[in-house]
Short mmCIF file of N, CA and C and ligand atoms in Angstrom, two decimals:
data_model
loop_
_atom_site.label_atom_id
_atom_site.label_comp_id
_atom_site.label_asym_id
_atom_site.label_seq_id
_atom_site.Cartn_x
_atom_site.Cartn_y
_atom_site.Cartn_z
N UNK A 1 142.22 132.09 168.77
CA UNK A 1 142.93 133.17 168.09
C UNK A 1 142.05 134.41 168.02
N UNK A 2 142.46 135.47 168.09
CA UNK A 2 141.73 136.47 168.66
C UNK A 2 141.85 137.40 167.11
N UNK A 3 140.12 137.63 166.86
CA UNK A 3 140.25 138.02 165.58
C UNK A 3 139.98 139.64 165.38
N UNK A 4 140.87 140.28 164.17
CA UNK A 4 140.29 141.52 164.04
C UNK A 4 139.29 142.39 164.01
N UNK A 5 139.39 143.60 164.79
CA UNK A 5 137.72 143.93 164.56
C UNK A 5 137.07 144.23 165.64
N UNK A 6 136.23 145.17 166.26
CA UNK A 6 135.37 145.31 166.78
C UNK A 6 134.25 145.24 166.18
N UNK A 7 132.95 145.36 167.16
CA UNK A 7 131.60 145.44 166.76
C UNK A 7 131.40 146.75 166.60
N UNK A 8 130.69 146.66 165.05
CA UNK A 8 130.94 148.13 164.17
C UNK A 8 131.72 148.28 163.06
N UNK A 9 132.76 147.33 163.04
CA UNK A 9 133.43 147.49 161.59
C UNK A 9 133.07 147.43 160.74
N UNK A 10 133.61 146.90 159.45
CA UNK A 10 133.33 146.74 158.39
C UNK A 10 132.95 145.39 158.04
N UNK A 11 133.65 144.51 159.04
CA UNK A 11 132.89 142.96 159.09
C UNK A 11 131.92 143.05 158.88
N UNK A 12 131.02 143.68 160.38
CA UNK A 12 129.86 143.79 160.30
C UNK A 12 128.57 144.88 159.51
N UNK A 13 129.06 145.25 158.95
CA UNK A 13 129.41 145.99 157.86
C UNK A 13 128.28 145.28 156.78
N UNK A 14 129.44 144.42 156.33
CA UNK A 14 129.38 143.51 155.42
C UNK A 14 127.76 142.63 155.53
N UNK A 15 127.95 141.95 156.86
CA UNK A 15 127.37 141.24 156.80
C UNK A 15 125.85 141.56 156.99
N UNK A 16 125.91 142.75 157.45
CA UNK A 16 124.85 143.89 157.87
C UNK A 16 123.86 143.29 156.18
N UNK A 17 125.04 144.26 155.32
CA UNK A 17 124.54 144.54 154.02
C UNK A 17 123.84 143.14 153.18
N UNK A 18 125.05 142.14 153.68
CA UNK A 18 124.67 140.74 152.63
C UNK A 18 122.55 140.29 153.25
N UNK A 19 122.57 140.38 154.64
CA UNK A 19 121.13 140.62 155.36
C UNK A 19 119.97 141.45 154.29
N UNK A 20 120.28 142.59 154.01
CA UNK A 20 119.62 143.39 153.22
C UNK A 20 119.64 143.16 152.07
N UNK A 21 120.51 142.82 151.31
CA UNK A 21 120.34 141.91 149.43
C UNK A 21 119.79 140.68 149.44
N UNK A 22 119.72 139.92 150.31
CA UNK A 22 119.14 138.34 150.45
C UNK A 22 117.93 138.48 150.96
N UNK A 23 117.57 139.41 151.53
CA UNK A 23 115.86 139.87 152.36
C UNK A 23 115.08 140.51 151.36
N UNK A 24 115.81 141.23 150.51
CA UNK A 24 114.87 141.64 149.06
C UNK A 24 115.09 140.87 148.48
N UNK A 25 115.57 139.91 148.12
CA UNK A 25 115.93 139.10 147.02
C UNK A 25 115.08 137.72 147.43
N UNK A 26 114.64 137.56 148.67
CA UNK A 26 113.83 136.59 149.17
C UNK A 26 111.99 137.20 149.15
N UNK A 27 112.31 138.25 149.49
CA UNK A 27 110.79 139.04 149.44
C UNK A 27 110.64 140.34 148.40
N UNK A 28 111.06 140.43 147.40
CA UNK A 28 110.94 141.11 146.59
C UNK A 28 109.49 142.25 146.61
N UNK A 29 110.12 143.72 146.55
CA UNK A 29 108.62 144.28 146.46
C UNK A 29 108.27 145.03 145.17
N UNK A 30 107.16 144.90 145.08
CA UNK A 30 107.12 145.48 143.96
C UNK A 30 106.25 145.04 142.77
N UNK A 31 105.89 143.44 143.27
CA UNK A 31 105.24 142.65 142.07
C UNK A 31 103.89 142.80 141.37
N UNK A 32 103.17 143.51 142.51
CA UNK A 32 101.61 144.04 142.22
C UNK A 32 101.66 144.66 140.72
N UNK A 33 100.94 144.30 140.12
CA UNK A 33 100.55 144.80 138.82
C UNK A 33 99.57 146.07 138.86
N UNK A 34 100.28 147.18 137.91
CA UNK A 34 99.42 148.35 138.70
C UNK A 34 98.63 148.71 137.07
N UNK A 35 97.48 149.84 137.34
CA UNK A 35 96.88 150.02 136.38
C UNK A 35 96.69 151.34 135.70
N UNK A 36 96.48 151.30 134.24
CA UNK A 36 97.14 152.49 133.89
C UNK A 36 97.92 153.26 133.60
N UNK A 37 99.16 152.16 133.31
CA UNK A 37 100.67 152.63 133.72
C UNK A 37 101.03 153.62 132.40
N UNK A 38 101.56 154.80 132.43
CA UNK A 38 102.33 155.50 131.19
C UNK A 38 103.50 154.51 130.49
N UNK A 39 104.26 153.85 130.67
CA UNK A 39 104.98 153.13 130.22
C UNK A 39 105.04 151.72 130.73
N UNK A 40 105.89 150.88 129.93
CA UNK A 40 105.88 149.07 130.55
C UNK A 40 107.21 149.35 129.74
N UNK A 41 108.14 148.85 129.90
CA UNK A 41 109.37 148.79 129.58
C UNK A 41 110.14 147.27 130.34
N UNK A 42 111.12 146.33 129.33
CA UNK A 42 111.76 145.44 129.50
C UNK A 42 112.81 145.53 129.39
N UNK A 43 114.07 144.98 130.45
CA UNK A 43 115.34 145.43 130.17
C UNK A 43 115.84 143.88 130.53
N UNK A 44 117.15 143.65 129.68
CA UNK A 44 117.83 142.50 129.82
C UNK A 44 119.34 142.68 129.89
N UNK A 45 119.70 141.82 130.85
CA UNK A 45 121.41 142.01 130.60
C UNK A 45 121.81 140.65 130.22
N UNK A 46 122.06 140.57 129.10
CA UNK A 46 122.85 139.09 128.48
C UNK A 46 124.14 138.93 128.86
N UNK A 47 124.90 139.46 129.80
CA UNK A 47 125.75 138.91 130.24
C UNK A 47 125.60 137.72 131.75
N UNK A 48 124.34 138.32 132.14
CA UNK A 48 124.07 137.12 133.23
C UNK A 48 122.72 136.23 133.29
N UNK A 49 121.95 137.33 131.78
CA UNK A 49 120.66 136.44 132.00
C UNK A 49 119.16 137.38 132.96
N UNK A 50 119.63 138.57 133.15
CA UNK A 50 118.53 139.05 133.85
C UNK A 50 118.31 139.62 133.26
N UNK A 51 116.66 139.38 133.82
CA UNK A 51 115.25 140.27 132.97
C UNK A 51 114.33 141.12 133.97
N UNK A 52 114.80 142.38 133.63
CA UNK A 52 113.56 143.33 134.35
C UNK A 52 112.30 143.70 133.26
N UNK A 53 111.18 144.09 133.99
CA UNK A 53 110.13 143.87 133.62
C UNK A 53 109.39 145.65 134.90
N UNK A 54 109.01 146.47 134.02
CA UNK A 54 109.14 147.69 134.38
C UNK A 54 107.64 148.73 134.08
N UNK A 55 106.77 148.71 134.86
CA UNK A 55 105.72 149.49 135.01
C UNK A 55 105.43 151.03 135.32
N UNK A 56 105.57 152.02 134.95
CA UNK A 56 105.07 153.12 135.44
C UNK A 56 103.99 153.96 135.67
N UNK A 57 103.54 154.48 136.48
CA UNK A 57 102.76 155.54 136.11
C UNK A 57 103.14 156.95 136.85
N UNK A 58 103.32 157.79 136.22
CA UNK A 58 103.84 159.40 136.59
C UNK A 58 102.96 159.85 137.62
N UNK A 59 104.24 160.62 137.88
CA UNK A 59 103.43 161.76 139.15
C UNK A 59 102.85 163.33 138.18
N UNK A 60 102.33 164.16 138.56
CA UNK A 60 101.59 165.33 137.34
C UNK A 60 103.18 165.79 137.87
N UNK A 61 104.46 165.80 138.82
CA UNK A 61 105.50 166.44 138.52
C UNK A 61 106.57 165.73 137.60
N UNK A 62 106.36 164.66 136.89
CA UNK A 62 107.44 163.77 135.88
C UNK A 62 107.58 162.99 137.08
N UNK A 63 107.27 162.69 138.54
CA UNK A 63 108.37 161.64 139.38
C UNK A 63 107.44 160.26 138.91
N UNK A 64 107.47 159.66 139.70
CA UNK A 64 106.88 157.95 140.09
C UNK A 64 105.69 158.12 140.99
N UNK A 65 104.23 158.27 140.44
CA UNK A 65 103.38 157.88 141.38
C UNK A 65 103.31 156.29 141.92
N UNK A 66 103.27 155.35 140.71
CA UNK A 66 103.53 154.46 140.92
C UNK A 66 104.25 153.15 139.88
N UNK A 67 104.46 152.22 140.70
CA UNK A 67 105.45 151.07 140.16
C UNK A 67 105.09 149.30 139.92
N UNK A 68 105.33 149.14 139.10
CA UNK A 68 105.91 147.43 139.09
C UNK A 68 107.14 147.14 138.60
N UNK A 69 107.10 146.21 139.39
CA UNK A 69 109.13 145.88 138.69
C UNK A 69 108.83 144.37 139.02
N UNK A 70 108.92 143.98 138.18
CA UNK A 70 109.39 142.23 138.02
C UNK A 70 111.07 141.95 137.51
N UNK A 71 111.60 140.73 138.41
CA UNK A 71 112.34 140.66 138.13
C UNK A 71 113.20 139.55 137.83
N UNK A 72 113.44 138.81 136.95
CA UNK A 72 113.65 137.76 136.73
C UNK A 72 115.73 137.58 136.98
N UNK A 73 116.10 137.10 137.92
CA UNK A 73 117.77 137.40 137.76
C UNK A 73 118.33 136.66 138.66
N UNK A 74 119.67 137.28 138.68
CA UNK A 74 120.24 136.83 139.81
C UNK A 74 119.69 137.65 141.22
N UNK A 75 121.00 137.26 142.59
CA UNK A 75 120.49 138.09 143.65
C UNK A 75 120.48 140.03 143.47
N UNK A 76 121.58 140.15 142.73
CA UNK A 76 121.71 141.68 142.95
C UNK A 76 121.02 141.83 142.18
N UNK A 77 120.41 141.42 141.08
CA UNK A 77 119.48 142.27 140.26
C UNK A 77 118.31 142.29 140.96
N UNK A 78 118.02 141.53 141.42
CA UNK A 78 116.52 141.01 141.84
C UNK A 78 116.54 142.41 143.36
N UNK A 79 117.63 142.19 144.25
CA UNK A 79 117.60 143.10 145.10
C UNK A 79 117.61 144.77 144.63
N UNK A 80 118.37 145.05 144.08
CA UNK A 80 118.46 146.44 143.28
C UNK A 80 116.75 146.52 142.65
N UNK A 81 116.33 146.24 142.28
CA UNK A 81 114.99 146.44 141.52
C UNK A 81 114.03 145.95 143.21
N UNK A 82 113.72 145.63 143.65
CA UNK A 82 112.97 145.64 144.85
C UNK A 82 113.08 146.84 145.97
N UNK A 83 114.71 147.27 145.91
CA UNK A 83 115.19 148.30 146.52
C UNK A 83 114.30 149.42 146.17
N UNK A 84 115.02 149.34 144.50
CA UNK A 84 114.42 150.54 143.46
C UNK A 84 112.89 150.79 143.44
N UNK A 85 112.11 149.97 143.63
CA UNK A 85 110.71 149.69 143.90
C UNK A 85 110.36 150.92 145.29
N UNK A 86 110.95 150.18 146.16
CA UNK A 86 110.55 150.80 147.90
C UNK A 86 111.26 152.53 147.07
N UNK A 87 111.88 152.92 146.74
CA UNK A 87 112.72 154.53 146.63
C UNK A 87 112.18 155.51 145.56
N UNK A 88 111.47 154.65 144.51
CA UNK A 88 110.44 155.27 143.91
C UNK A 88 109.56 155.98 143.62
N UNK A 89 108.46 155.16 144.35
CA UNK A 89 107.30 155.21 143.97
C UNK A 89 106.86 156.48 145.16
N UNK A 90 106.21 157.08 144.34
CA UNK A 90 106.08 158.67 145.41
C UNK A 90 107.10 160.09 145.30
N UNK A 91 108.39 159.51 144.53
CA UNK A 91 109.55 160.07 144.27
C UNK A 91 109.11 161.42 143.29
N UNK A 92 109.31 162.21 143.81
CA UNK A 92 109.51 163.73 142.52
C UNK A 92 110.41 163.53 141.80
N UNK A 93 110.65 164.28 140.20
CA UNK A 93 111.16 163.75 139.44
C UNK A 93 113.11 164.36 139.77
N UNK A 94 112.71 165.56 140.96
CA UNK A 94 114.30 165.98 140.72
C UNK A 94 114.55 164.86 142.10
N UNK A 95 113.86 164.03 143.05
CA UNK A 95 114.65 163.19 143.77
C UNK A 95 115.17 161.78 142.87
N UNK A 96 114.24 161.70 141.77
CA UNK A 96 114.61 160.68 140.86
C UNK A 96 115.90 160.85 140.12
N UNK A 97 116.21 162.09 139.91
CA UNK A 97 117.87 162.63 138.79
C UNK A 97 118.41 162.35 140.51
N UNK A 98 118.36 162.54 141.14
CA UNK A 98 119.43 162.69 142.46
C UNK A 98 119.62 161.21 142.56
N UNK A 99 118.48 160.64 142.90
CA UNK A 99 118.77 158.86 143.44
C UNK A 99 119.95 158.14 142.26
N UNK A 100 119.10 158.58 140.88
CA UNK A 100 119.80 158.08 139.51
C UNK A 100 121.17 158.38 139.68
N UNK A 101 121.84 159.90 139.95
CA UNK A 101 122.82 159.94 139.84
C UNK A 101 123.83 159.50 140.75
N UNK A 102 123.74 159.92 141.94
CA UNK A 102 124.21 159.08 142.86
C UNK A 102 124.18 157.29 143.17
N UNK A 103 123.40 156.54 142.19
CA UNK A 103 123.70 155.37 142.36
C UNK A 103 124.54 154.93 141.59
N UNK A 104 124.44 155.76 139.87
CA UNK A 104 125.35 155.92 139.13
C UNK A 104 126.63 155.78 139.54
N UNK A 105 127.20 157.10 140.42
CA UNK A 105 128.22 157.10 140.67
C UNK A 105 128.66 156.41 142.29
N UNK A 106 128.01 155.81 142.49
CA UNK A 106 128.28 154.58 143.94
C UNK A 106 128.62 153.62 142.88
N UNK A 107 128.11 153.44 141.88
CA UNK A 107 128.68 152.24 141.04
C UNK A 107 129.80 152.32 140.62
N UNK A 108 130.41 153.76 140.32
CA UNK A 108 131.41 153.96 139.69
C UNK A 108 132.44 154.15 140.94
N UNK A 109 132.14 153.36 142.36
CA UNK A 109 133.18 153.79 143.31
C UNK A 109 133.28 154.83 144.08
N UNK A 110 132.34 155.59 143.71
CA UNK A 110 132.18 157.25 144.39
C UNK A 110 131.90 157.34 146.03
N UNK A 111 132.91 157.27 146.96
CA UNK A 111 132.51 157.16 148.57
C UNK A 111 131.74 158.20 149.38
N UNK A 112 131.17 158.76 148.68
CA UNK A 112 130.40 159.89 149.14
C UNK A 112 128.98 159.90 148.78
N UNK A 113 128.48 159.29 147.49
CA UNK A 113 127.22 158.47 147.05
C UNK A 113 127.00 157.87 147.90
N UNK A 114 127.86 156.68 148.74
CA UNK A 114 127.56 155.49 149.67
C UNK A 114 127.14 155.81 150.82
N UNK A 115 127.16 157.51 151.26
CA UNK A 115 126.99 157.86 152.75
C UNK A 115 126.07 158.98 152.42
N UNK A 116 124.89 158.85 151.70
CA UNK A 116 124.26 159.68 151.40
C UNK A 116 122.91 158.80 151.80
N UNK A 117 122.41 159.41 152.85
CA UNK A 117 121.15 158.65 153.45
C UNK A 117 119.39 158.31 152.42
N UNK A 118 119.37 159.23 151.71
CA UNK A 118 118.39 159.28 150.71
C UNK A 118 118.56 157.98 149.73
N UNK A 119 119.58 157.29 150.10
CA UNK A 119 119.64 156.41 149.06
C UNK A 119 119.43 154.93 149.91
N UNK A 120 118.82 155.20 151.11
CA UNK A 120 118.46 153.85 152.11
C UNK A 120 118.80 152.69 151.68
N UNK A 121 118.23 151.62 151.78
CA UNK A 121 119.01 149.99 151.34
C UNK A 121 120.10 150.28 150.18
N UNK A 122 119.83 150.63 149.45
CA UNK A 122 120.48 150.94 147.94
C UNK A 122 122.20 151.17 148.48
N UNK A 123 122.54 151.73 149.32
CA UNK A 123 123.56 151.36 150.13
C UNK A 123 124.38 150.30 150.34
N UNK A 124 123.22 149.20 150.29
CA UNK A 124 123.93 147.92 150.60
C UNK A 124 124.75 147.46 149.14
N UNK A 125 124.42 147.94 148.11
CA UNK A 125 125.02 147.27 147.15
C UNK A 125 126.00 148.20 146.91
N UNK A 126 126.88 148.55 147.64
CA UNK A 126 127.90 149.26 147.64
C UNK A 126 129.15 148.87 146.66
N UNK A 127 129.17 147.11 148.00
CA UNK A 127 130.03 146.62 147.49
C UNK A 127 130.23 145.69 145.81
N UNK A 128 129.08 145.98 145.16
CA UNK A 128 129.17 145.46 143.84
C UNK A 128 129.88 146.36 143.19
N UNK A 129 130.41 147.31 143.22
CA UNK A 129 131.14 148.50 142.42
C UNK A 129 132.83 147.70 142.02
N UNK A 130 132.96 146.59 143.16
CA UNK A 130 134.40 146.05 143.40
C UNK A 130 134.12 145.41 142.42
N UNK A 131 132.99 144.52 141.53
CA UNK A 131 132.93 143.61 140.92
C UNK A 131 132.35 144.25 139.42
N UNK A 132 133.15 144.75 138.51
CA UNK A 132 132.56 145.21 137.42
C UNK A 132 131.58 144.54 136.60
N UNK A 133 131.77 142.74 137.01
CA UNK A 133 130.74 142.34 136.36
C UNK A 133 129.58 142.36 136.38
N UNK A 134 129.57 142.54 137.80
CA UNK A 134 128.01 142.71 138.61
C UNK A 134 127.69 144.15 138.43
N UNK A 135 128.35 144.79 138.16
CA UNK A 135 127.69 146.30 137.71
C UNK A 135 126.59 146.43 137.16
N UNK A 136 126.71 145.79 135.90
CA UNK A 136 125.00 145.58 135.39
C UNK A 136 124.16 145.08 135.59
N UNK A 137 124.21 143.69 136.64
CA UNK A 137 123.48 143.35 137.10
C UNK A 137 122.53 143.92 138.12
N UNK A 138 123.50 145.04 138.86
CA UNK A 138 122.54 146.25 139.66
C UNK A 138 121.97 147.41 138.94
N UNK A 139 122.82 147.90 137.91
CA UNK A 139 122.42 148.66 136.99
C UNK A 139 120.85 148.56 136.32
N UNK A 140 120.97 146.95 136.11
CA UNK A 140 119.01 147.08 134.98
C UNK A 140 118.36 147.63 135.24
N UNK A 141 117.98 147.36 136.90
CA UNK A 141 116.45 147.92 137.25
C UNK A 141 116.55 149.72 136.79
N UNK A 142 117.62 149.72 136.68
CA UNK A 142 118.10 151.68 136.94
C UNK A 142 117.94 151.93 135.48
N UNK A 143 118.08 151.31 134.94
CA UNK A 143 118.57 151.96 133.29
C UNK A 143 117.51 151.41 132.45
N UNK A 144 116.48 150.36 133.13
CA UNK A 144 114.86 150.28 132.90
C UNK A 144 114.07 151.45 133.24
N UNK A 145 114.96 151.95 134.22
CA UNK A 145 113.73 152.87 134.78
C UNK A 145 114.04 154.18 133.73
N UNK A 146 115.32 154.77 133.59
CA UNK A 146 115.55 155.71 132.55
C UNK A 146 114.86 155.62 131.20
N UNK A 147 114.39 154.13 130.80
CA UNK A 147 114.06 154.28 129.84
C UNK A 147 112.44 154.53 129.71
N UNK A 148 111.83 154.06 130.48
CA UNK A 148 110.37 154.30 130.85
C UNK A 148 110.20 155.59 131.45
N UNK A 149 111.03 156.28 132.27
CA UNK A 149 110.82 157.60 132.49
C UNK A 149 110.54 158.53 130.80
N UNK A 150 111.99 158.30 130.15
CA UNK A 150 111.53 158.90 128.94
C UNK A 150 110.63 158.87 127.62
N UNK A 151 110.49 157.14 128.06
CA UNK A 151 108.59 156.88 127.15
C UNK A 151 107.77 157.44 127.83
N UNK A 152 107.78 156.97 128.83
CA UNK A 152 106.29 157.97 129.69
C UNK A 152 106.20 159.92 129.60
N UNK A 153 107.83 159.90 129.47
CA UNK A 153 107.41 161.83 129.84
C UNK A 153 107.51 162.29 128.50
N UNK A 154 107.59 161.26 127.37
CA UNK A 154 107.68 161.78 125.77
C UNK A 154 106.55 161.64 125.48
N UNK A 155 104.99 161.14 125.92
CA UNK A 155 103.94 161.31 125.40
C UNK A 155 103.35 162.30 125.35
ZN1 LIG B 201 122.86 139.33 137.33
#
C-alpha cells in the first residue's frame, strides 16, 4: 500500500525532531558545575515531577556568560534544558528576551516562532504546544532561567 508523503514532509519532519529530543535527553549538556555563579536557582513542576536545577553566571551585558542546568524529569524537560544550555551560554541579554519570547510564544502555537532559525534545536519541541500538558514540562528550564536572570541582575 503506497503511503502518503514524500521525503521532506512532515513525517519526516517529525521524526527528524523526535532524533533531536531523545539525543539531548540521552546526552544532556550542561552538567559541569561552574564556579562563581551569580545565582543557583531550583524549579519544579508538580504536575509531572520535574526538577531543574539552575546555575548562572552573567555576562558584564546582563546575558549568560555561563551555565549549569541539571535536570531531573521527564524527556522534554530534560531536552528543553540541555537545548537551553547549548542557546545560552554566551547569549547577550537582548538575544536572551528574544529566545525567551519566542519560545514563549512557539508554546503558545505561534508558527512563525517555529521558523525562526536563532532558536536552533529548540525547534524541535514544536510539537509539545499540541499537548498543554507538556507545556510545562518544556517551560521549567525557561522560567528557571527567568528567575535566576532576575536574582542575578537584582544584586
Ligand atoms: Zn515533564
Amino acid at each position: 500500500m503506497a503511503r502518503e508523503g514524500q521525503p521532506g514532509t512532515s513525517m519526516d519532519l517529525d521524526s527528524l525532531y523526535r532524533d533531536i529530543i531523545l539525543d539531548h535527553y540521552k546526552h544532556p549538556q550542561g552538567k559541569t558545575p561552574i564556579e562563581d555563579a551569580d545565582a543557583s536557582v531550583e524549579g519544579f513542576n508538580p504536575l509531572c515531577g520535574d526538577e531543574v536545577e539552575l546555575c548562572i553566571k552573567l555576562s558584564d551585558d546582563g546575558g549568560v556568560d555561563k551555565a549549569r542546568v541539571a535536570v531531573q524529569g521527564c524527556t522534554i524537560c530534560s531536552a528543553s534544558g540541555s537545548i537551553m544550555y547549548e542557546l545560552i551560554c554566551g547569549s547577550s541579554r537582548e538575544n536572551l528576551d528574544d529566545l525567551l519570547s519566542s519560545f514563549r510564544a512557539m508554546m503558545h502555537g505561534g508558527p512563525e516562532a517555529a521558523s525562526d532559525r536563532a532558536m536552533g534545536d529548540l525547534r524541535a519541541l514544536q510539537g509539545v504546544s499540541k499537548f498543554p500538558v507538556r507545556i510545562k514540562c518544556a517551560m521549567l528550564p525557561w522560567t528557571t532561567l527567568e528567575e535566576a536572570l532576575s536574582e542575578a541582575r537584582g544584586r
